[in-house]
Coordinates of C-alpha atoms (C1' of nucleotides) and ligand atoms in Angstrom, one line a residue:
Chain A
M280 CA 1.9 -27.7 7.0
N281 CA 5.4 -28.7 6.2
F282 CA 7.3 -28.4 3.2
Q283 CA 6.1 -31.4 1.0
K284 CA 2.8 -31.4 2.3
L285 CA 2.6 -28.0 0.4
I286 CA 3.8 -29.3 -2.0
K287 CA 1.5 -31.5 -2.6
E288 CA -1.4 -29.6 -2.4
F289 CA 0.4 -27.2 -5.0
K290 CA -0.2 -30.1 -7.3
K291 CA -3.5 -31.3 -6.2
K292 CA -4.6 -28.2 -7.7
G293 CA -3.1 -28.5 -11.0
Y294 CA -0.1 -26.6 -11.2
K295 CA 2.7 -27.8 -12.7
L296 CA 5.7 -28.2 -9.9
T297 CA 8.8 -25.8 -11.9
P298 CA 12.1 -25.2 -9.8
Q299 CA 10.8 -21.6 -9.4
R300 CA 8.0 -22.4 -7.6
R301 CA 9.8 -25.0 -5.4
L302 CA 11.9 -22.9 -4.4
I303 CA 9.1 -20.4 -4.0
L304 CA 7.4 -22.6 -1.1
E305 CA 10.8 -23.8 0.2
I306 CA 11.6 -20.2 0.6
L307 CA 8.2 -19.8 2.7
S308 CA 8.8 -22.6 4.5
K309 CA 12.0 -21.1 6.3
E310 CA 11.1 -17.1 6.7
K311 CA 7.8 -15.5 7.6
H312 CA 7.5 -11.9 6.8
I313 CA 9.5 -12.0 3.3
S314 CA 8.7 -9.4 0.4
A315 CA 8.7 -10.2 -3.1
E316 CA 12.4 -9.0 -4.1
E317 CA 13.8 -10.9 -0.8
I318 CA 12.6 -13.8 -2.3
F319 CA 13.6 -12.9 -5.2
E320 CA 17.1 -12.4 -4.9
R321 CA 17.1 -16.0 -2.9
I322 CA 16.2 -17.4 -5.8
K323 CA 18.1 -16.3 -7.8
Q324 CA 21.0 -17.7 -6.2
S325 CA 20.5 -20.9 -7.6
Q326 CA 18.1 -19.5 -10.4
P327 CA 20.2 -16.5 -12.0
N328 CA 17.7 -16.1 -14.7
V329 CA 14.6 -15.8 -12.5
S330 CA 12.3 -12.5 -13.0
F331 CA 9.9 -11.0 -11.0
G332 CA 7.5 -12.3 -12.7
T333 CA 7.3 -15.2 -11.6
V334 CA 7.8 -14.1 -7.8
Y335 CA 4.7 -11.7 -8.7
R336 CA 2.7 -14.7 -10.6
N337 CA 3.0 -17.6 -8.4
L338 CA 3.0 -15.2 -4.7
N339 CA -0.7 -14.2 -6.4
I340 CA -1.4 -18.1 -7.5
L341 CA -0.9 -19.2 -3.5
L342 CA -2.4 -16.0 -2.4
E343 CA -5.5 -17.1 -4.1
L344 CA -5.2 -20.8 -2.8
G345 CA -4.7 -19.7 0.8
L346 CA -2.2 -21.0 0.9
I347 CA 0.0 -17.6 2.6
N348 CA -0.6 -14.0 3.6
Q349 CA 0.1 -10.5 3.1
L350 CA 0.8 -8.5 5.3
D351 CA 1.3 -4.6 5.8
F352 CA 4.1 -3.1 7.5
K353 CA 3.8 -0.2 7.0
D354 CA 7.3 0.0 4.6
G355 CA 5.8 0.3 1.4
R356 CA 6.2 -2.9 0.9
T357 CA 3.9 -6.1 0.6
R358 CA 5.4 -8.9 3.2
F359 CA 4.5 -12.8 2.7
E360 CA 4.1 -15.6 4.8
L361 CA 2.5 -19.2 5.0
N362 CA -1.2 -19.4 6.3
K363 CA 0.1 -21.4 9.8
S364 CA -1.9 -20.9 12.5
H365 CA -4.2 -17.9 13.2
H366 CA -1.7 -14.8 14.8
H367 CA -1.2 -11.2 14.8
H368 CA 1.5 -8.6 14.8
L369 CA 3.4 -5.8 17.2
I370 CA 5.3 -4.1 13.9
C371 CA 8.2 -1.5 15.0
L372 CA 7.7 1.5 12.6
D373 CA 11.2 2.2 12.8
C374 CA 13.8 -0.8 12.5
G375 CA 10.0 -3.1 11.0
V376 CA 10.8 -6.2 13.7
A377 CA 7.7 -8.1 14.4
F378 CA 6.6 -10.0 17.0
E379 CA 4.2 -12.3 17.0
I380 CA 1.3 -12.2 19.2
Q381 CA -1.0 -15.6 19.2
V382 CA -3.7 -13.7 20.8
C383 CA -6.5 -13.0 18.4
P384 CA -9.3 -9.9 19.5
F385 CA -12.3 -11.2 16.9
N386 CA -15.2 -11.6 19.4
S387 CA -18.7 -12.6 18.5
E388 CA -20.1 -9.0 19.4
I389 CA -17.8 -8.3 16.2
F390 CA -18.7 -10.7 14.6
R391 CA -22.2 -9.5 15.5
A392 CA -22.3 -6.2 13.9
A393 CA -20.9 -8.2 10.6
D394 CA -23.9 -10.2 10.6
S395 CA -25.9 -7.0 11.5
Q396 CA -25.1 -5.6 8.2
D397 CA -25.3 -9.1 6.3
F398 CA -21.5 -8.4 5.8
S399 CA -19.6 -12.0 4.6
I400 CA -16.7 -11.6 6.3
E401 CA -13.4 -13.6 4.5
N402 CA -10.7 -12.4 6.8
H403 CA -9.7 -10.1 9.4
S404 CA -6.3 -7.9 9.7
F405 CA -4.8 -6.9 13.2
E406 CA -1.4 -5.3 13.3
I407 CA -0.2 -3.2 15.8
Y408 CA 2.4 -0.4 15.5
G409 CA 5.1 1.0 17.3
Y410 CA 8.4 0.6 18.9
C411 CA 10.6 -2.4 19.5
R412 CA 12.5 -1.8 22.9
N413 CA 15.3 -1.2 20.6
C414 CA 14.2 1.9 18.7
K415 CA 12.2 3.2 21.4
Y416 CA 15.4 3.5 23.8
N417 CA 16.9 5.5 20.3
K418 CA 14.3 7.2 19.9
T419 CA 14.4 9.0 23.4
K420 CA 18.2 9.1 23.1
K421 CA 18.2 11.3 19.7
L422 CA 15.8 13.7 21.7
D423 CA 17.8 13.7 24.4
G424 CA 20.6 14.8 21.6
K425 CA 18.4 17.8 20.2
E426 CA 17.4 19.1 24.0
E427 CA 20.7 19.0 24.4
Q428 CA 21.7 21.3 21.0
Q429 CA 18.8 23.4 21.9
S430 CA 20.4 24.7 25.2
Chain G
M136 CA -14.0 18.1 15.7
N137 CA -15.4 20.3 13.4
F138 CA -13.8 22.0 10.4
Q139 CA -13.5 25.7 12.0
K140 CA -11.4 23.8 15.3
L141 CA -9.4 21.8 12.2
I142 CA -8.6 25.0 10.9
K143 CA -7.8 26.4 14.0
E144 CA -6.1 23.4 15.2
F145 CA -3.4 23.5 12.0
K146 CA -2.7 27.3 12.1
K147 CA -2.1 26.6 16.0
K148 CA 0.9 24.1 14.6
G149 CA 2.4 26.9 12.6
Y150 CA 1.4 26.3 8.5
K151 CA -0.2 28.6 6.6
L152 CA -3.2 28.3 5.8
T153 CA -3.7 27.9 2.1
P154 CA -6.8 28.5 -0.6
Q155 CA -5.7 24.8 -0.9
R156 CA -5.2 23.5 2.6
R157 CA -8.4 24.7 3.4
L158 CA -10.6 23.1 0.8
I159 CA -8.7 19.9 1.6
L160 CA -9.4 19.8 5.5
E161 CA -13.0 20.7 3.9
I162 CA -13.4 18.3 1.7
L163 CA -12.0 15.9 4.5
S164 CA -14.7 17.1 7.1
K165 CA -17.7 16.4 4.2
E166 CA -16.5 12.9 3.4
K167 CA -15.0 9.6 4.6
H168 CA -12.9 7.3 3.1
I169 CA -11.4 9.9 0.4
S170 CA -8.5 9.0 -1.6
A171 CA -5.8 11.4 -2.6
E172 CA -7.0 11.0 -6.1
E173 CA -10.7 11.7 -4.9
I174 CA -9.6 15.0 -2.7
F175 CA -7.3 16.1 -6.2
E176 CA -10.7 16.2 -8.4
R177 CA -12.5 18.1 -5.8
I178 CA -10.3 20.4 -5.3
K179 CA -9.9 21.0 -8.8
Q180 CA -12.9 22.4 -9.2
S181 CA -12.4 25.5 -7.9
Q182 CA -8.5 25.2 -7.9
P183 CA -7.9 23.7 -11.5
N184 CA -4.0 24.1 -11.5
V185 CA -4.0 22.6 -7.9
S186 CA -1.1 19.8 -8.4
F187 CA -0.4 16.4 -6.5
G188 CA 2.1 17.2 -4.9
T189 CA 0.1 19.0 -3.0
V190 CA -2.4 16.7 -2.2
Y191 CA 0.3 14.8 -0.9
R192 CA 2.4 16.6 1.2
N193 CA -0.5 18.2 2.7
L194 CA -1.9 14.9 3.7
N195 CA 1.7 13.8 5.0
I196 CA 1.1 17.0 7.4
L197 CA -2.0 16.4 8.6
L198 CA -0.9 12.9 8.9
E199 CA 1.9 13.9 11.4
L200 CA -0.4 16.2 13.0
G201 CA -2.6 13.3 13.9
L202 CA -5.3 15.3 12.3
I203 CA -6.1 11.9 10.0
N204 CA -6.1 8.6 9.8
Q205 CA -4.9 6.3 6.8
L206 CA -7.0 3.3 5.4
D207 CA -6.3 0.1 3.5
F208 CA -9.1 -0.9 1.3
K209 CA -6.8 -3.1 -0.3
D210 CA -7.3 -1.2 -3.5
G211 CA -4.5 -0.3 -4.3
R212 CA -4.9 3.4 -3.1
T213 CA -5.0 4.6 -0.1
R214 CA -7.5 6.3 1.5
F215 CA -8.3 9.5 4.6
E216 CA -10.6 10.1 7.0
L217 CA -10.6 12.8 10.0
N218 CA -9.1 11.4 13.1
K219 CA -12.4 11.5 14.9
S220 CA -14.2 8.5 16.9
H221 CA -11.9 5.7 17.1
H222 CA -13.4 3.1 15.3
H223 CA -13.3 -0.3 12.6
H224 CA -14.3 -1.0 9.3
L225 CA -16.0 -3.7 7.3
I226 CA -14.3 -3.3 4.1
C227 CA -16.2 -5.3 0.8
L228 CA -13.5 -6.6 -1.5
D229 CA -16.1 -6.4 -4.2
C230 CA -16.9 -2.7 -4.3
G231 CA -15.3 -1.0 -1.3
V232 CA -18.0 0.2 0.6
A233 CA -16.8 0.3 4.3
F234 CA -19.3 0.4 7.2
E235 CA -18.1 1.5 10.1
I236 CA -18.2 -0.5 13.7
Q237 CA -18.2 1.3 16.7
V238 CA -16.7 -1.6 18.7
C239 CA -13.0 -1.8 19.1
P240 CA -11.4 -5.6 19.8
F241 CA -8.6 -3.6 22.0
N242 CA -7.8 -5.1 25.4
S243 CA -6.1 -6.0 28.5
E244 CA -4.8 -9.6 27.4
I245 CA -3.7 -7.8 23.5
F246 CA -1.8 -5.2 25.7
R247 CA -0.2 -7.3 27.9
A248 CA 1.8 -9.1 25.4
A249 CA 2.8 -5.7 23.9
D250 CA 3.9 -4.7 27.0
S251 CA 5.5 -8.5 27.9
Q252 CA 8.1 -7.3 24.4
D253 CA 8.5 -4.3 25.7
F254 CA 7.1 -3.3 22.6
S255 CA 5.6 0.7 23.1
I256 CA 2.1 1.3 21.0
E257 CA 1.5 3.6 18.7
N258 CA -2.1 2.7 17.0
H259 CA -3.1 -0.7 15.8
S260 CA -5.9 -1.4 12.5
F261 CA -8.6 -3.9 12.8
E262 CA -10.2 -4.6 9.4
I263 CA -13.0 -6.8 8.3
Y264 CA -12.9 -8.1 4.8
G265 CA -15.9 -9.6 3.2
Y266 CA -18.2 -9.1 1.1
C267 CA -21.5 -7.4 1.3
R268 CA -25.2 -7.9 1.0
N269 CA -25.0 -7.2 -3.1
C270 CA -21.7 -7.7 -4.2
K271 CA -22.3 -11.6 -1.8
Y272 CA -25.6 -12.1 -3.9
N273 CA -24.1 -11.3 -6.9
K274 CA -21.1 -13.3 -6.8
T275 CA -23.7 -16.1 -6.3
K276 CA -25.7 -14.9 -9.3
K277 CA -22.4 -15.5 -11.2
L278 CA -21.7 -18.4 -9.8
D279 CA -24.6 -20.3 -10.9
G280 CA -24.3 -19.0 -14.4
K281 CA -20.9 -21.1 -14.0
E282 CA -23.0 -23.9 -13.5
E283 CA -25.2 -23.8 -15.5
Q284 CA -23.0 -22.8 -18.3
Q285 CA -21.1 -26.2 -17.7
S286 CA -24.3 -28.7 -17.6
Chain M
dT1177 C1' 9.8 -39.6 -27.4
dC1178 C1' 5.8 -36.6 -28.5
dT1179 C1' 2.5 -32.8 -27.6
dT1180 C1' 0.7 -29.4 -25.7
dA1181 C1' -1.2 -26.3 -22.5
dT1182 C1' 1.4 -24.3 -18.9
dT1183 C1' 5.0 -21.1 -17.7
dT1184 C1' 8.8 -18.9 -17.9
dT1185 C1' 12.0 -14.9 -19.3
dA1186 C1' 12.3 -11.0 -20.5
dT1187 C1' 10.6 -6.0 -21.1
dA1188 C1' 7.9 -2.8 -21.4
dA1189 C1' 4.3 -0.5 -18.9
dC1190 C1' 1.7 1.0 -15.3
dC1191 C1' 0.1 4.1 -11.5
dA1192 C1' 0.5 5.6 -6.7
dT1193 C1' 3.5 8.1 -4.5
dT1194 C1' 7.6 11.2 -3.9
dC1195 C1' 10.9 14.4 -5.4
dC1196 C1' 12.8 19.1 -7.8
dT1197 C1' 13.2 23.1 -7.9
dA1198 C1' 11.4 27.7 -10.4
dT1199 C1' 7.3 31.0 -8.7
dT1200 C1' 3.7 32.5 -6.4
dT1201 C1' 2.2 33.7 -2.0
dA1202 C1' 0.8 33.7 2.9
dG1203 C1' 1.3 36.4 6.8
dA1204 C1' 4.5 39.2 9.7
dA1205 C1' 6.5 43.8 10.4
dG1206 C1' 6.8 48.4 9.5
Chain L
dC263 C1' -1.5 49.7 3.4
dT264 C1' 3.4 47.7 1.7
dT265 C1' 7.6 45.5 1.8
dC266 C1' 9.7 41.4 2.5
dT267 C1' 10.8 36.6 3.1
dA268 C1' 10.3 31.7 4.5
dA269 C1' 7.1 28.9 3.2
dA270 C1' 3.9 26.4 0.4
dT271 C1' 2.7 25.7 -4.6
dA272 C1' 2.8 23.8 -10.0
dG273 C1' 4.4 21.1 -12.9
dG274 C1' 6.8 17.8 -14.7
dA275 C1' 9.7 14.3 -13.7
dA276 C1' 11.4 10.5 -11.1
dT277 C1' 10.7 6.1 -8.2
dG278 C1' 9.5 2.0 -6.9
dG279 C1' 6.8 -2.0 -6.5
dT280 C1' 4.0 -4.3 -9.3
dT281 C1' 1.2 -6.1 -13.0
dA282 C1' 0.9 -7.0 -18.4
dT283 C1' 2.6 -8.9 -22.8
dA284 C1' 4.5 -12.4 -25.9
dA285 C1' 8.2 -14.9 -27.7
dA286 C1' 10.9 -19.0 -25.8
dA287 C1' 11.7 -22.8 -22.3
dT288 C1' 9.2 -27.1 -19.9
dA289 C1' 6.5 -30.4 -17.0
dA290 C1' 3.7 -34.3 -17.2
dG291 C1' 0.6 -36.8 -19.8
dA292 C1' -0.6 -39.8 -23.9
Ligands
LIG622 MN1 3.6 -14.0 11.4
LIG623 MN1 -14.1 5.7 9.3
LIG624 ZN1 -7.9 -12.8 14.2
LIG625 ZN1 -9.8 0.1 18.1

DNA sequence: TCTTATTTTATAACCATTCCTATTTAGAAG
DNA sequence: CTTCTAAATAGGAATGGTTATAAAATAAGA
C-alpha cells in the first residue's frame, strides 16, 4: 500500500482529506515505529498550528480503518506503523531500536487453543524484548566498571 | 512458588517485610491479572491508610526481582501476575476476560532470527486479542439491532 | 458561490503512574 | 527488652500521555 493508494482508501471511507491528514499519511509512509509526538513535531514544520488532538484523533481513525498498527516498545509511548506485511519485532529495552523479523510464530496449535474456547481472534502481538548488540556491549562495560570500583 | 516461598525469596534479597508487602504478595498469590488499583483497593480493607505509591513501588521491586510479570490487556491499565509457569493469553477486547493458554510459539526459527542480529533476548510477549464467546454473541445481537433500525 | 457537516485548534480535563519528603517502622545490634 | 537507623510508608503534588470540549475554520458537494 503506497501513499497514493492510502489517500484513496482514506477518501473512499468518506473522510475528508485535509492537509493535516495528508501529512500524517505521508509521515507514516516514510517512517515506521513513530510516536504521536514525533508525528506532531513533523507536522508542525509545515503546519505550525497543528494540535495534538488532531494527531491522536486521526491516528485512532486510521487504527479503526485497519490502515495502521499500534506497537508497545515498553518506553511509555505508543508507536504506530502502516499495516503493510505482517511482521514482529526485536525491541531493545535500552535504546529502543526495533529490528523487524518476518517470521510469525502463530500456528495451528494456537488457533485450536483459541477455537476450543470459542474465542474469536482479531489480532495478535508477538514482541521480543532484550538488548541490541550495542547496548549489550555497553551493559557489559558498565558492569565491569562496577566490579572495578568494588575491588 | 507458593506464598511462604515468595516471602522467603523477598527477604533473602534484603528487603524488609512490611504488612503492606505481605498483603501485596498475598493478593498476588490469590488472584491473577490484577491491576495496581485493584491491589490498592484490597489492601485498603485492612490497611486504610495505604498509598498508591506503596503499591507501585513494590510492584516495581517485584518486577525487578522477576517474581511477577506485567501484562497489557489493552484497557489502559497494566496488569500483574505471579511469575509461575510460562504461558500466554487470549484477551477479550470487550469484557477483558483472559484465558490462559499453555502453548508457547517461541521456536528455534525465532531464536535464530534474534541471534542473527546479535540480539540478546530477555523475554517475549505473545497475546491474542479478540472476543470471547459471550461478547461475540452480544456483538452480533447489537449489529442485528442496527440493521433492523435501518430498515 | 453557497451551504453544511466535518474537521481543526486551543485548552482543559483525565488518569495511570511517578516523585517528593516528613514521618514511621522493621529488623539488627546491644 | 530497648535503642538505633536505614529503609519504607503516607499523603499529596507532579508528570506525561492521551482524550474531551466547544468555538472557529474548511473540504467538498449542490
Ligand atoms: Mn515494524
Ligand atoms: Mn496469566
Ligand atoms: Zn504474527
Ligand atoms: Zn512464550
